[in-house]
Short mmCIF file of C-alpha atoms in Angstrom, two decimals:
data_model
loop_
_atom_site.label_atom_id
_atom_site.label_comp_id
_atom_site.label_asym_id
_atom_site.label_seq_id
_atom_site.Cartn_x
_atom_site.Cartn_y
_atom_site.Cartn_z
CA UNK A 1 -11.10 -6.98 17.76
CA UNK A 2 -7.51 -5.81 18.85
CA UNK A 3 -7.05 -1.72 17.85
CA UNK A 4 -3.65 -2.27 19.26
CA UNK A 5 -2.90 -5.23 16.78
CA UNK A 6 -4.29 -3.54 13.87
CA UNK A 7 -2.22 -0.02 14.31
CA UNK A 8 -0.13 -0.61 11.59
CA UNK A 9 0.55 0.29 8.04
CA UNK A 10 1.99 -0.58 4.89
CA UNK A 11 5.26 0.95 6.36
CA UNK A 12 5.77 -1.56 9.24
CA UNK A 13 5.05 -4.39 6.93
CA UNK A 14 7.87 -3.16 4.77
CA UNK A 15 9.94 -2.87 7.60
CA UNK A 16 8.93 -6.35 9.21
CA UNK A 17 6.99 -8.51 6.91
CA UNK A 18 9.41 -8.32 4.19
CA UNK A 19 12.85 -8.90 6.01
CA UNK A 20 10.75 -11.71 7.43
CA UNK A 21 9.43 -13.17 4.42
CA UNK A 22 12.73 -12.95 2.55
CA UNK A 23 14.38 -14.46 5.71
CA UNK A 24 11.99 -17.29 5.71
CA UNK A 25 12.87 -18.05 2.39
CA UNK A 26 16.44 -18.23 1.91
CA UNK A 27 16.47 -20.53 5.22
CA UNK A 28 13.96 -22.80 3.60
CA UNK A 29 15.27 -22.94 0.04
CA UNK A 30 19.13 -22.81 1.02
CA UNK A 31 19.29 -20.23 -1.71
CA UNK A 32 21.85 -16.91 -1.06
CA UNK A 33 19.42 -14.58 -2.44
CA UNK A 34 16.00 -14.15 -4.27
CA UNK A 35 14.10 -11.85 -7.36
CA UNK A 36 11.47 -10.01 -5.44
CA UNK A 37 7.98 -9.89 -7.39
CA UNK A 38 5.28 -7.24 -5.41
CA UNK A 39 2.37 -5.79 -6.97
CA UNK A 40 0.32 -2.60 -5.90
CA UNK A 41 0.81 -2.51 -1.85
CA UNK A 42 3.38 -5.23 -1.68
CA UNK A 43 5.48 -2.74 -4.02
CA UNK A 44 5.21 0.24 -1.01
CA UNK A 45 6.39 -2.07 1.42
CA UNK A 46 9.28 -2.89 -0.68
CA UNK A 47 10.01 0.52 -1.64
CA UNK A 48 10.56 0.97 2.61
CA UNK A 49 12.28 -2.50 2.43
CA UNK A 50 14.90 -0.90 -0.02
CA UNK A 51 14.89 2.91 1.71
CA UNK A 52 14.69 1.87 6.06
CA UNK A 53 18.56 2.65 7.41
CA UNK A 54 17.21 -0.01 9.61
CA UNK A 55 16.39 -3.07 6.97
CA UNK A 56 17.78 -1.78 3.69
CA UNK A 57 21.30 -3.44 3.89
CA UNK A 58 19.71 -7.02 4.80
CA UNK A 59 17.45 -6.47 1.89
CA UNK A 60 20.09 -5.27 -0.46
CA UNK A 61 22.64 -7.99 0.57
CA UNK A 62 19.78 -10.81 -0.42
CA UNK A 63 17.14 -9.50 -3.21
CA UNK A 64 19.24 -9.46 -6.67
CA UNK A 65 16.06 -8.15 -8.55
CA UNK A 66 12.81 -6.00 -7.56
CA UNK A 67 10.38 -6.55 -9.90
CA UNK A 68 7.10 -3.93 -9.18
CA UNK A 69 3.83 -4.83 -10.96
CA UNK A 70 1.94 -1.78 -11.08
CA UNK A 71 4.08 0.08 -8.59
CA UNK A 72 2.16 2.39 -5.97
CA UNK A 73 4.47 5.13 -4.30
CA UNK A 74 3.11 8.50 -5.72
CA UNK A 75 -0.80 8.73 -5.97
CA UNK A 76 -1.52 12.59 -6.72
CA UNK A 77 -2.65 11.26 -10.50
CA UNK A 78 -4.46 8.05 -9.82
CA UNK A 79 -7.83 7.82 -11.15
CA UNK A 80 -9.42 4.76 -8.73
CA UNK A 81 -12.76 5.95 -7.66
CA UNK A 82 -12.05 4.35 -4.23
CA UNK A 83 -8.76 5.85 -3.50
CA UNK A 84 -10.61 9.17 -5.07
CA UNK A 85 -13.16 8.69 -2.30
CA UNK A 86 -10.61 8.54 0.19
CA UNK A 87 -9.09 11.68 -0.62
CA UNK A 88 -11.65 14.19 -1.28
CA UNK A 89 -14.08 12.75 0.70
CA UNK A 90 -11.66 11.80 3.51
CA UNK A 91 -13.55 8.54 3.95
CA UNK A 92 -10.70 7.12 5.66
CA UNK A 93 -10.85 9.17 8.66
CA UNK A 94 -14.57 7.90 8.81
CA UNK A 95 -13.62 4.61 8.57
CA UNK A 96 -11.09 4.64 11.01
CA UNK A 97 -13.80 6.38 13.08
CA UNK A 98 -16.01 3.72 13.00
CA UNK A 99 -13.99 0.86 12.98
CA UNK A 100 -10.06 0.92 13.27
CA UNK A 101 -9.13 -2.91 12.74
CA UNK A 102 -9.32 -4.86 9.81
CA UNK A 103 -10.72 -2.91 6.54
CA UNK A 104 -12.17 -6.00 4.47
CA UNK A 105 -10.51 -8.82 6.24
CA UNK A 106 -12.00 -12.10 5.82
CA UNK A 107 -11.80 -13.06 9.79
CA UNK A 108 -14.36 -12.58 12.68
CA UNK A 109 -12.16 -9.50 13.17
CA UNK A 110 -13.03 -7.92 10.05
CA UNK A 111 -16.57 -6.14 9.37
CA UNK A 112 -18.78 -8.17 7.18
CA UNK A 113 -18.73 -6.95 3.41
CA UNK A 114 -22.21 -6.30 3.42
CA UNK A 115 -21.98 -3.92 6.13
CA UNK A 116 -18.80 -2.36 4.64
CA UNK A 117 -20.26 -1.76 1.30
CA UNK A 118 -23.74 -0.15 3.32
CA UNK A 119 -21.25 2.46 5.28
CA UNK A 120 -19.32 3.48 2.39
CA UNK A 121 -22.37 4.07 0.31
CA UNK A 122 -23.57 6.11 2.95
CA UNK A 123 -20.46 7.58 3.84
CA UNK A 124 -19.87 8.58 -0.14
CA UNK A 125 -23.77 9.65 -0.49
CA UNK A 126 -24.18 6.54 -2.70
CA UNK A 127 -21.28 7.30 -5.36
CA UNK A 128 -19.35 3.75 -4.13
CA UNK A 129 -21.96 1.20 -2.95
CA UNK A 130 -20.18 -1.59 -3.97
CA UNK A 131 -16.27 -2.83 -3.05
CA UNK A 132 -15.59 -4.67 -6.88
CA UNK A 133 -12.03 -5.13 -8.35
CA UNK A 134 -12.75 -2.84 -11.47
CA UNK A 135 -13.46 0.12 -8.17
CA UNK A 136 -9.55 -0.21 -7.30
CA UNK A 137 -8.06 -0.83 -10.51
CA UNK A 138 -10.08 -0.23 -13.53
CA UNK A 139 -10.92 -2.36 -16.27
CA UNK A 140 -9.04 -3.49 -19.71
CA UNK A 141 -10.80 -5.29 -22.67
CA UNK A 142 -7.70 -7.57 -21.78
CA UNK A 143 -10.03 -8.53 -18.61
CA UNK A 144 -11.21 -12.41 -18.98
CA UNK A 145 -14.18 -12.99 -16.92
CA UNK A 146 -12.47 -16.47 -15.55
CA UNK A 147 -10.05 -14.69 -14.29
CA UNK A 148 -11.75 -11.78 -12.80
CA UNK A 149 -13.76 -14.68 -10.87
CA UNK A 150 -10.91 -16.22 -9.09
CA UNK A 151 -9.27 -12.82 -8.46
CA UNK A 152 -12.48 -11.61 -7.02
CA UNK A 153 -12.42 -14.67 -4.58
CA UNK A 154 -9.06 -13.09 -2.46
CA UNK A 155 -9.39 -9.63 -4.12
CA UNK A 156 -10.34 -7.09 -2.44
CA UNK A 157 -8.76 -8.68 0.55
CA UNK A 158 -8.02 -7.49 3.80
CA UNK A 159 -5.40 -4.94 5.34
CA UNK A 160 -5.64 -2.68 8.33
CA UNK A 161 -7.92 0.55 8.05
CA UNK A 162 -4.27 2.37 8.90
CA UNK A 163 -2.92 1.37 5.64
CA UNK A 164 -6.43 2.95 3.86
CA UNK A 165 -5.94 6.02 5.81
CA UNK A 166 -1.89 5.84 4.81
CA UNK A 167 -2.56 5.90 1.37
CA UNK A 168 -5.33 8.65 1.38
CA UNK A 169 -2.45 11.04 3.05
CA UNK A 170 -0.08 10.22 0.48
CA UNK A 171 -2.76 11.08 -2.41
CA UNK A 172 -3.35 14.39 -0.51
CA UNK A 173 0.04 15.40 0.25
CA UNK A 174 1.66 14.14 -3.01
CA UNK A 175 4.27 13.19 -0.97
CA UNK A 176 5.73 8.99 -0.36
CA UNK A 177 5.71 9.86 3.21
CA UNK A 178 5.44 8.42 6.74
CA UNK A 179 2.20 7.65 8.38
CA UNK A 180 0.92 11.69 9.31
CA UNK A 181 -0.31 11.17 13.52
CA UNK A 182 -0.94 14.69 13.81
CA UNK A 183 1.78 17.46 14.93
CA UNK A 184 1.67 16.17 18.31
CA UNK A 185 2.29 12.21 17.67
CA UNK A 186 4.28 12.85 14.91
CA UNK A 187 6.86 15.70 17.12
CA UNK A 188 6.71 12.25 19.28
CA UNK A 189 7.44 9.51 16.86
CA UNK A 190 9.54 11.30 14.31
CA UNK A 191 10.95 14.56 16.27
CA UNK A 192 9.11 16.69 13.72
CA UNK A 193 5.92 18.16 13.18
CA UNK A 194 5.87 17.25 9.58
CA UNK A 195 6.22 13.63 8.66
CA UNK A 196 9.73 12.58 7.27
CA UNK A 197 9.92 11.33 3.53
CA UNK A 198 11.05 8.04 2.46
CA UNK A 199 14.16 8.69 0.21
CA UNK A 200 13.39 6.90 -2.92
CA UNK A 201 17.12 7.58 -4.11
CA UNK A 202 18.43 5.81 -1.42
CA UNK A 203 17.11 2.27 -2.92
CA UNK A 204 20.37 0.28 -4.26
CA UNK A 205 18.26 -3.09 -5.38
CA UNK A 206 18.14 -3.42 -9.06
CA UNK A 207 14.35 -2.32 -9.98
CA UNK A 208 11.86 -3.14 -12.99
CA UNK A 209 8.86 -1.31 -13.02
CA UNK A 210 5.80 -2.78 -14.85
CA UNK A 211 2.84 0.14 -15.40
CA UNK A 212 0.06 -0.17 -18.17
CA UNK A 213 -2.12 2.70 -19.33
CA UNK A 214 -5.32 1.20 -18.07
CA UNK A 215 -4.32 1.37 -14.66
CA UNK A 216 -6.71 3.59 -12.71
CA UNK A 217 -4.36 3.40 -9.51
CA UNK A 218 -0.84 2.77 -10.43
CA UNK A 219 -1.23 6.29 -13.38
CA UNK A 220 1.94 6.25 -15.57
CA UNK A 221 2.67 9.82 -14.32
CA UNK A 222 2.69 9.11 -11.16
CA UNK A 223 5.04 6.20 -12.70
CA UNK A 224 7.37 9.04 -14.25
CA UNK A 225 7.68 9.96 -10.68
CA UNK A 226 8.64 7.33 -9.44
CA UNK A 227 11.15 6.73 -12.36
CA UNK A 228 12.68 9.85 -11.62
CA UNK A 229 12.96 9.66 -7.81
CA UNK A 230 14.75 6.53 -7.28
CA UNK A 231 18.11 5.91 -8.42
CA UNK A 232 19.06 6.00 -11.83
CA UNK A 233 21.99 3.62 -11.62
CA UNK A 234 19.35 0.65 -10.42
CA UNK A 235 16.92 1.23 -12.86
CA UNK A 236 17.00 -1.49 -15.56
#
């Protein structure tokens, strides 16, 4: 396993991944420009796509339509008993402790899921012993159980344990933030102590957000904060 490889977050995806993706794309198809569909961490990275000085006129000049499924930005509401976990139990910083690569990646590079599940149930004193969908996102008596099935065969899927640790900060600090080093790093990456926010009213992409009551970690208030952060004149 390479810690240097996995030392990134949802934040350098938005800033990389998705120029590259969109890039990759438009050369393939010929098209000028493309509707954007993310759901749950694909909409953070967007949400950097549309607010990075250094990425945010590319993405603006070819994305004609964001469309966020379940959009994750603000988390100080969310009800997920995993992301819960994270928080007040900072089981993140454990995790990162004990293994800073892949968090539930399917590769030789990611801990087994066996093992994973047996450290966070000792980790949470047995409250989460068991990495399901329904632990992320809650259930709805919409749910089909065909459909749960093939979800459950690439979902949970893997990320780096930076991005798990990223999004317990932002449920702490209430804040859609940088990635928090420490004073130190952060005086050294960001010339603060503090880390900078990401200016949701600086996104000029036409948006549609899609929340739904049900939602355990996409909460509709954090949704009304969302709505009322970014700008009103691309809100549709």
């Amino acid at each position: 396993a390479d810690e240097e490889f996995w030392a990134f977050s949802f934040t350098d995806m938005g800033r990389h991944d998705v120029p590259a993706n969109i890039a990759y794309i438009l050369r393939t198809t010929g098209k000028p420009d493309l509707i954007f569909v993310g759901w749950s961490q694909g909409t953070s990275q967007f949400f950097v796509s549309m607010t990075d000085p250094r990425v945010k006129e590319y993405v603006k000049s070819t994305v004609r339509l964001f469309v966020a499924l379940s959009p994750v930005a603000f988390l100080a509401n969310q009800k997920s008993n995993f992301f819960a976990a994270l928080g007040n139990m900072h089981v993140a910083d454990a995790v990162m402790a004990y293994h800073p690569y892949a968090f539930l990646d399917a590769t030789e590079t990611g801990a087994p899921l066996q093992r994973i599940n047996e450290f966070f149930c000792r980790v949470t004193m047995g409250i989460m012993c068991k990495l399901t969908v329904d632990l992320f996102c809650g259930t709805s008596s919409e749910d089909e159980w065909g459909a749960i099935t093939n979800m459950s065969a690439h979902f949970p899927a893997g990320t780096s344990v930076r991005s798990m640790l990223h999004y317990q900060q932002l449920y702490l600090s209430k804040r859609f933030a940088e990635f928090d080093f420490g004073e130190e790093k952060n005086l050294e990456v960001y010339g603060n102590k503090t880390t900078p926010v990401m200016d949701l009213g600086e996104a000029t992409v036409p948006t549609a957000l899609f929340g739904a009551g049900h939602d355990l970690l996409s909460d509709l208030e954090d949704l009304s904060t969302l709505v009322t952060t970014l700008a009103p004149t691309e809100m549709l």
